[in-house]
Short mmCIF file of C-alpha atoms in Angstrom, two decimals:
data_model
loop_
_atom_site.label_atom_id
_atom_site.label_comp_id
_atom_site.label_asym_id
_atom_site.label_seq_id
_atom_site.Cartn_x
_atom_site.Cartn_y
_atom_site.Cartn_z
CA UNK A 1 0.00 0.00 0.00
CA UNK A 2 2.82 2.38 0.78
CA UNK A 3 4.41 1.74 -2.63
CA UNK A 4 1.11 2.69 -4.30
CA UNK A 5 1.07 5.98 -2.38
CA UNK A 6 4.63 6.73 -3.51
CA UNK A 7 3.69 6.10 -7.16
CA UNK A 8 0.67 8.41 -6.84
CA UNK A 9 2.82 11.19 -5.35
CA UNK A 10 5.34 10.89 -8.21
CA UNK A 11 2.56 11.08 -10.83
CA UNK A 12 1.09 14.17 -9.13
CA UNK A 13 4.49 15.89 -9.19
CA UNK A 14 4.90 15.12 -12.89
CA UNK A 15 1.48 16.58 -13.68
CA UNK A 16 2.33 19.77 -11.80
CA UNK A 17 5.56 20.04 -13.77
CA UNK A 18 3.80 19.56 -17.11
CA UNK A 19 1.52 22.53 -16.42
CA UNK A 20 4.55 24.84 -16.58
CA UNK A 21 5.72 23.56 -19.99
CA UNK A 22 4.75 25.86 -22.91
CA UNK A 23 2.14 24.49 -25.28
CA UNK A 24 3.76 23.61 -28.59
CA UNK A 25 2.31 21.52 -31.39
CA UNK A 26 3.49 20.68 -34.89
CA UNK A 27 1.72 18.85 -37.65
CA UNK A 28 3.83 17.56 -40.55
CA UNK A 29 2.03 16.75 -43.79
CA UNK A 30 3.73 14.96 -46.68
CA UNK A 31 2.21 14.06 -50.01
CA UNK A 32 3.21 10.84 -51.84
CA UNK A 33 5.37 12.76 -54.31
CA UNK A 34 7.09 14.81 -51.61
CA UNK A 35 7.86 11.74 -49.50
CA UNK A 36 10.11 10.43 -52.26
CA UNK A 37 12.41 13.42 -51.76
CA UNK A 38 13.39 14.02 -48.18
CA UNK A 39 14.54 17.54 -48.99
CA UNK A 40 11.06 18.61 -50.12
CA UNK A 41 8.87 18.19 -47.04
CA UNK A 42 5.92 20.48 -46.36
CA UNK A 43 5.43 21.33 -42.71
CA UNK A 44 2.41 22.98 -41.14
CA UNK A 45 3.14 24.02 -37.58
CA UNK A 46 1.22 25.72 -34.83
CA UNK A 47 3.04 27.18 -31.86
CA UNK A 48 1.94 29.05 -28.77
CA UNK A 49 4.32 30.65 -26.28
CA UNK A 50 3.97 29.97 -22.59
CA UNK A 51 2.49 32.67 -20.31
CA UNK A 52 4.91 34.60 -18.09
CA UNK A 53 5.82 33.04 -14.75
CA UNK A 54 4.21 34.20 -11.53
CA UNK A 55 6.12 36.63 -9.38
CA UNK A 56 6.75 36.10 -5.67
CA UNK A 57 3.89 38.45 -4.85
CA UNK A 58 1.36 36.48 -6.92
CA UNK A 59 -0.21 36.97 -10.35
CA UNK A 60 0.13 40.41 -11.85
CA UNK A 61 -2.50 42.14 -13.99
CA UNK A 62 -0.42 41.51 -17.09
CA UNK A 63 -0.21 37.81 -16.31
CA UNK A 64 -3.95 37.62 -15.76
CA UNK A 65 -4.57 39.24 -19.14
CA UNK A 66 -2.14 36.93 -20.94
CA UNK A 67 -3.77 33.74 -19.63
CA UNK A 68 -7.15 34.69 -21.08
CA UNK A 69 -7.84 32.74 -24.24
CA UNK A 70 -9.19 33.90 -27.60
CA UNK A 71 -10.58 31.55 -30.22
CA UNK A 72 -10.00 32.67 -33.81
CA UNK A 73 -11.78 31.06 -36.73
CA UNK A 74 -9.65 31.24 -39.88
CA UNK A 75 -10.88 30.93 -43.45
CA UNK A 76 -8.56 31.12 -46.45
CA UNK A 77 -9.96 32.20 -49.80
CA UNK A 78 -8.21 31.86 -53.15
CA UNK A 79 -10.26 33.87 -55.63
CA UNK A 80 -9.71 34.97 -59.22
CA UNK A 81 -9.43 38.64 -60.16
CA UNK A 82 -13.07 38.90 -61.24
CA UNK A 83 -14.42 37.51 -57.98
CA UNK A 84 -12.04 39.65 -55.95
CA UNK A 85 -13.19 42.82 -57.70
CA UNK A 86 -16.84 41.80 -57.19
CA UNK A 87 -16.25 41.29 -53.45
CA UNK A 88 -14.86 44.79 -52.98
CA UNK A 89 -17.55 46.32 -55.19
CA UNK A 90 -20.20 44.71 -53.01
CA UNK A 91 -18.64 46.02 -49.79
CA UNK A 92 -18.44 49.57 -51.12
CA UNK A 93 -15.63 52.13 -51.03
CA UNK A 94 -16.41 53.28 -47.49
CA UNK A 95 -15.88 49.82 -46.00
CA UNK A 96 -12.54 48.90 -47.60
CA UNK A 97 -9.19 50.41 -46.69
CA UNK A 98 -5.95 49.85 -48.64
CA UNK A 99 -2.55 51.02 -47.44
CA UNK A 100 0.66 51.26 -49.45
CA UNK A 101 3.93 50.55 -47.71
CA UNK A 102 7.06 51.82 -49.51
CA UNK A 103 10.21 49.65 -49.36
CA UNK A 104 12.65 50.16 -46.50
CA UNK A 105 16.32 49.45 -46.99
CA UNK A 106 18.14 47.44 -44.37
CA UNK A 107 20.80 49.59 -42.75
CA UNK A 108 23.08 46.56 -42.59
CA UNK A 109 23.08 46.02 -46.35
CA UNK A 110 25.63 47.56 -48.70
CA UNK A 111 23.27 49.17 -51.20
CA UNK A 112 24.20 51.05 -54.34
CA UNK A 113 22.40 54.19 -53.23
CA UNK A 114 24.57 54.74 -50.15
CA UNK A 115 27.81 53.06 -51.24
CA UNK A 116 29.67 56.36 -51.43
CA UNK A 117 28.71 57.35 -47.88
CA UNK A 118 29.71 53.96 -46.48
CA UNK A 119 32.97 53.90 -48.44
CA UNK A 120 33.98 57.21 -46.91
CA UNK A 121 33.55 55.69 -43.42
CA UNK A 122 35.86 52.75 -44.12
CA UNK A 123 39.10 53.41 -42.24
CA UNK A 124 41.02 50.23 -42.99
CA UNK A 125 40.71 46.78 -44.54
CA UNK A 126 39.67 45.32 -41.18
CA UNK A 127 36.14 46.74 -41.45
CA UNK A 128 35.67 46.22 -45.19
CA UNK A 129 33.04 43.46 -45.64
CA UNK A 130 33.94 40.60 -47.96
CA UNK A 131 30.43 39.93 -49.25
CA UNK A 132 28.23 40.77 -52.20
CA UNK A 133 24.46 41.31 -52.21
CA UNK A 134 21.92 41.20 -55.01
CA UNK A 135 18.49 42.40 -53.95
CA UNK A 136 15.40 44.21 -55.18
CA UNK A 137 12.68 45.96 -53.22
CA UNK A 138 9.16 47.07 -54.12
CA UNK A 139 6.15 48.65 -52.46
CA UNK A 140 3.63 46.41 -50.71
CA UNK A 141 -0.15 46.75 -50.48
CA UNK A 142 -2.57 45.63 -47.78
CA UNK A 143 -6.36 45.75 -48.03
CA UNK A 144 -8.57 45.24 -44.99
CA UNK A 145 -12.24 45.55 -44.06
CA UNK A 146 -14.46 44.89 -41.04
CA UNK A 147 -17.34 42.58 -41.97
CA UNK A 148 -20.67 41.68 -40.44
CA UNK A 149 -22.00 38.12 -40.43
CA UNK A 150 -24.21 38.90 -43.44
CA UNK A 151 -21.26 40.28 -45.40
CA UNK A 152 -19.13 37.21 -44.58
CA UNK A 153 -21.94 34.93 -45.75
CA UNK A 154 -22.23 36.91 -48.99
CA UNK A 155 -18.49 36.74 -49.68
CA UNK A 156 -18.35 32.99 -49.05
CA UNK A 157 -21.37 32.43 -51.30
CA UNK A 158 -19.77 34.51 -54.05
CA UNK A 159 -16.46 32.63 -53.78
CA UNK A 160 -18.13 29.21 -53.79
CA UNK A 161 -20.15 30.11 -56.87
CA UNK A 162 -17.04 31.12 -58.86
CA UNK A 163 -15.54 28.40 -61.03
CA UNK A 164 -11.91 29.19 -60.26
CA UNK A 165 -12.13 30.08 -56.55
CA UNK A 166 -11.42 27.96 -53.48
CA UNK A 167 -12.66 28.36 -49.90
CA UNK A 168 -10.54 26.44 -47.39
CA UNK A 169 -11.57 26.15 -43.76
CA UNK A 170 -8.84 25.93 -41.14
CA UNK A 171 -9.25 24.65 -37.59
CA UNK A 172 -10.06 27.17 -34.92
CA UNK A 173 -6.93 28.59 -33.31
CA UNK A 174 -6.60 29.16 -29.57
CA UNK A 175 -4.53 32.22 -28.71
CA UNK A 176 -3.46 33.66 -25.41
CA UNK A 177 -4.62 37.24 -24.94
CA UNK A 178 -2.11 39.70 -26.44
CA UNK A 179 0.22 36.88 -27.52
CA UNK A 180 1.25 35.87 -31.05
CA UNK A 181 0.72 32.58 -32.86
CA UNK A 182 2.08 31.50 -36.25
CA UNK A 183 0.68 29.13 -38.85
CA UNK A 184 3.45 28.02 -41.22
CA UNK A 185 3.26 26.17 -44.53
CA UNK A 186 6.75 25.87 -46.02
CA UNK A 187 8.63 23.58 -48.43
CA UNK A 188 12.41 23.16 -48.37
CA UNK A 189 13.99 23.24 -51.83
CA UNK A 190 17.68 22.30 -52.31
CA UNK A 191 20.11 24.23 -54.53
CA UNK A 192 23.79 23.69 -55.34
CA UNK A 193 25.14 27.13 -54.50
CA UNK A 194 28.88 26.41 -54.22
CA UNK A 195 31.63 23.79 -54.40
CA UNK A 196 34.52 23.14 -52.05
CA UNK A 197 37.75 21.18 -52.43
CA UNK A 198 38.26 18.24 -50.09
CA UNK A 199 41.60 16.59 -50.80
CA UNK A 200 41.65 15.52 -54.44
CA UNK A 201 37.87 15.74 -54.85
CA UNK A 202 35.49 18.65 -55.18
CA UNK A 203 32.16 18.37 -53.35
CA UNK A 204 29.05 20.48 -53.97
CA UNK A 205 27.60 22.69 -51.21
CA UNK A 206 23.82 22.45 -50.96
CA UNK A 207 21.66 25.17 -49.45
CA UNK A 208 17.97 24.67 -48.65
CA UNK A 209 15.67 27.60 -49.38
CA UNK A 210 12.23 27.82 -47.74
CA UNK A 211 9.31 28.51 -50.05
CA UNK A 212 5.72 28.96 -48.93
CA UNK A 213 3.67 31.13 -46.59
CA UNK A 214 3.57 32.06 -42.92
CA UNK A 215 0.65 33.69 -41.12
CA UNK A 216 1.11 35.37 -37.75
CA UNK A 217 -1.84 36.48 -35.61
CA UNK A 218 -1.98 38.47 -32.38
CA UNK A 219 -5.25 39.41 -30.68
CA UNK A 220 -6.25 41.32 -27.57
CA UNK A 221 -9.61 41.60 -25.85
CA UNK A 222 -11.00 45.12 -25.49
CA UNK A 223 -13.28 45.26 -22.42
CA UNK A 224 -15.93 47.71 -21.28
CA UNK A 225 -15.65 49.47 -17.88
CA UNK A 226 -17.68 46.69 -16.27
CA UNK A 227 -15.25 44.03 -17.53
CA UNK A 228 -17.41 42.62 -20.33
CA UNK A 229 -15.61 41.92 -23.68
CA UNK A 230 -16.66 44.68 -26.07
CA UNK A 231 -14.32 44.11 -28.99
CA UNK A 232 -10.91 43.01 -30.19
CA UNK A 233 -7.63 44.51 -31.34
CA UNK A 234 -6.14 42.19 -33.97
CA UNK A 235 -2.78 42.23 -35.72
CA UNK A 236 -2.13 40.06 -38.76
CA UNK A 237 1.13 39.38 -40.60
CA UNK A 238 1.34 37.42 -43.85
CA UNK A 239 4.75 36.42 -45.24
CA UNK A 240 5.09 34.85 -48.68
CA UNK A 241 8.39 33.38 -49.91
CA UNK A 242 8.43 32.41 -53.57
CA UNK A 243 11.32 31.39 -55.86
CA UNK A 244 10.64 33.32 -59.04
CA UNK A 245 13.52 31.96 -61.11
CA UNK A 246 16.78 30.05 -60.86
CA UNK A 247 19.79 31.20 -62.84
CA UNK A 248 23.07 29.39 -63.46
CA UNK A 249 26.48 30.70 -62.42
CA UNK A 250 30.00 29.35 -62.77
CA UNK A 251 32.86 29.01 -60.30
CA UNK A 252 36.38 29.48 -61.58
CA UNK A 253 39.66 28.43 -60.04
CA UNK A 254 38.71 25.07 -58.50
CA UNK A 255 39.67 23.01 -61.54
CA UNK A 256 40.48 23.10 -65.22
CA UNK A 257 36.80 23.60 -66.05
CA UNK A 258 34.32 25.96 -64.34
CA UNK A 259 31.76 24.42 -61.98
CA UNK A 260 28.10 25.28 -62.48
CA UNK A 261 26.07 26.51 -59.49
CA UNK A 262 22.45 27.56 -59.03
CA UNK A 263 21.39 31.09 -58.12
CA UNK A 264 17.78 31.10 -56.85
CA UNK A 265 15.88 34.38 -56.84
CA UNK A 266 13.69 34.47 -53.74
CA UNK A 267 10.81 36.96 -53.64
CA UNK A 268 9.67 37.77 -50.10
CA UNK A 269 6.45 39.68 -49.52
CA UNK A 270 5.50 40.74 -46.00
CA UNK A 271 2.15 42.37 -45.31
CA UNK A 272 0.92 43.64 -41.94
CA UNK A 273 -2.38 45.10 -40.79
CA UNK A 274 -4.00 46.03 -37.47
CA UNK A 275 -7.64 46.72 -36.70
CA UNK A 276 -10.05 47.24 -33.80
CA UNK A 277 -13.65 46.11 -34.12
CA UNK A 278 -16.62 45.01 -31.95
CA UNK A 279 -17.47 41.41 -31.10
CA UNK A 280 -19.29 39.20 -33.64
CA UNK A 281 -17.47 40.84 -36.54
CA UNK A 282 -14.77 39.57 -38.89
CA UNK A 283 -11.54 41.05 -40.21
CA UNK A 284 -10.89 40.68 -43.95
CA UNK A 285 -7.14 40.69 -44.60
CA UNK A 286 -5.84 40.83 -48.19
CA UNK A 287 -2.00 40.83 -48.40
CA UNK A 288 -2.05 41.26 -52.22
CA UNK A 289 -0.28 37.93 -52.69
CA UNK A 290 -1.08 35.79 -55.72
CA UNK A 291 -0.71 32.09 -56.40
CA UNK A 292 -0.92 30.16 -59.65
CA UNK A 293 -3.41 27.32 -59.95
CA UNK A 294 -3.32 24.83 -62.81
CA UNK A 295 -6.83 24.20 -64.20
CA UNK A 296 -7.55 21.17 -66.39
CA UNK A 297 -10.65 21.46 -68.60
CA UNK A 298 -11.76 18.39 -70.53
CA UNK A 299 -14.33 18.59 -73.34
CA UNK A 300 -15.43 16.03 -75.92
CA UNK A 301 -18.10 14.68 -78.22
CA UNK A 302 -21.04 13.25 -76.26
CA UNK A 303 -21.30 9.44 -76.18
CA UNK A 304 -18.25 9.00 -78.45
CA UNK A 305 -15.86 10.33 -75.81
CA UNK A 306 -16.89 7.51 -73.45
CA UNK A 307 -15.90 4.70 -75.80
CA UNK A 308 -12.97 2.76 -74.27
CA UNK A 309 -9.62 3.51 -75.91
CA UNK A 310 -11.23 5.15 -78.98
CA UNK A 311 -12.82 7.86 -76.83
CA UNK A 312 -9.48 9.62 -76.43
CA UNK A 313 -9.69 10.72 -80.07
CA UNK A 314 -12.96 12.51 -79.33
CA UNK A 315 -11.76 14.34 -76.19
CA UNK A 316 -9.89 17.61 -75.89
CA UNK A 317 -7.93 18.49 -72.74
CA UNK A 318 -7.11 22.15 -72.13
CA UNK A 319 -4.64 23.02 -69.33
CA UNK A 320 -4.50 26.65 -68.25
CA UNK A 321 -2.92 28.58 -65.39
CA UNK A 322 -5.21 30.80 -63.32
CA UNK A 323 -3.85 33.55 -61.10
CA UNK A 324 -5.56 33.61 -57.72
CA UNK A 325 -5.53 36.12 -54.89
CA UNK A 326 -5.23 35.11 -51.24
CA UNK A 327 -7.80 36.56 -48.81
CA UNK A 328 -7.88 35.69 -45.11
CA UNK A 329 -10.98 36.02 -42.88
CA UNK A 330 -10.43 36.15 -39.09
CA UNK A 331 -13.27 36.01 -36.59
CA UNK A 332 -12.10 36.22 -32.92
CA UNK A 333 -14.18 35.13 -29.96
CA UNK A 334 -13.36 35.53 -26.27
CA UNK A 335 -13.28 32.35 -24.16
CA UNK A 336 -14.59 32.86 -20.60
#
């Protein structure tokens, strides 16, 4: 009997310890084609940071606010240009807000526009960087709107009725109040970017580049003076990483012949938006990011196209690429 009590005490201590561990979950999804190549694995991960630890004096007001939970329902829409324009026309110009963010240059980069000023500050060879950078920047757009339940239903109905639009439901996300969560969907693609000499042989150097999207959400409950949730402050960040092209380069000096390397051009688009709105309303977030969807249309002569083997001669397959726009709908709800 005493040994049973000892086992129960140990289990209770372990349970108390597990409550202090931050919640972290990751779901890895692989398709049959991707599983054949270990370097191309698509990962979808959800992570939630742990709340701050209690102080010696007890729970602070900030800690109490951070432990409150918010449930966010996410819906991803991929709509064609015609459907997208119809959605905004239906909402009206007074309900939609678009902001333009000009490019900002990283102060750590050696850019052509400020090369002269940086060169004048170089005092010796010890602080002259031995690196080269090729980059391009452009302005980014973000469109957002606050929707009622009727407007959300109208947008979903319009997207479902379109031939080249997709409405994808995501599971409800549980966020801590005023804390950030990320939903990531990335693929690792390998590239031979360099070669190095190892004894008498020359080995390629492979670099993996992430391609895909990442969505970050942060939400905070806005309460009335009597402590009842009256609305939400929501921040949304959408990051898209896309390899637009891959050029070939050549390394000289390692052997009698030049070695070919790959130079991937990675386009990164980051869009951010913040909004405050009452309960029971939804935030529409459009990061102005497009994706290409391959559409296969098959037409043929009735009856004859169904004849085994011979029916192929009476069928016509048309493969087209349709550009689609990503739209995210976020509906937060406070959890008591």
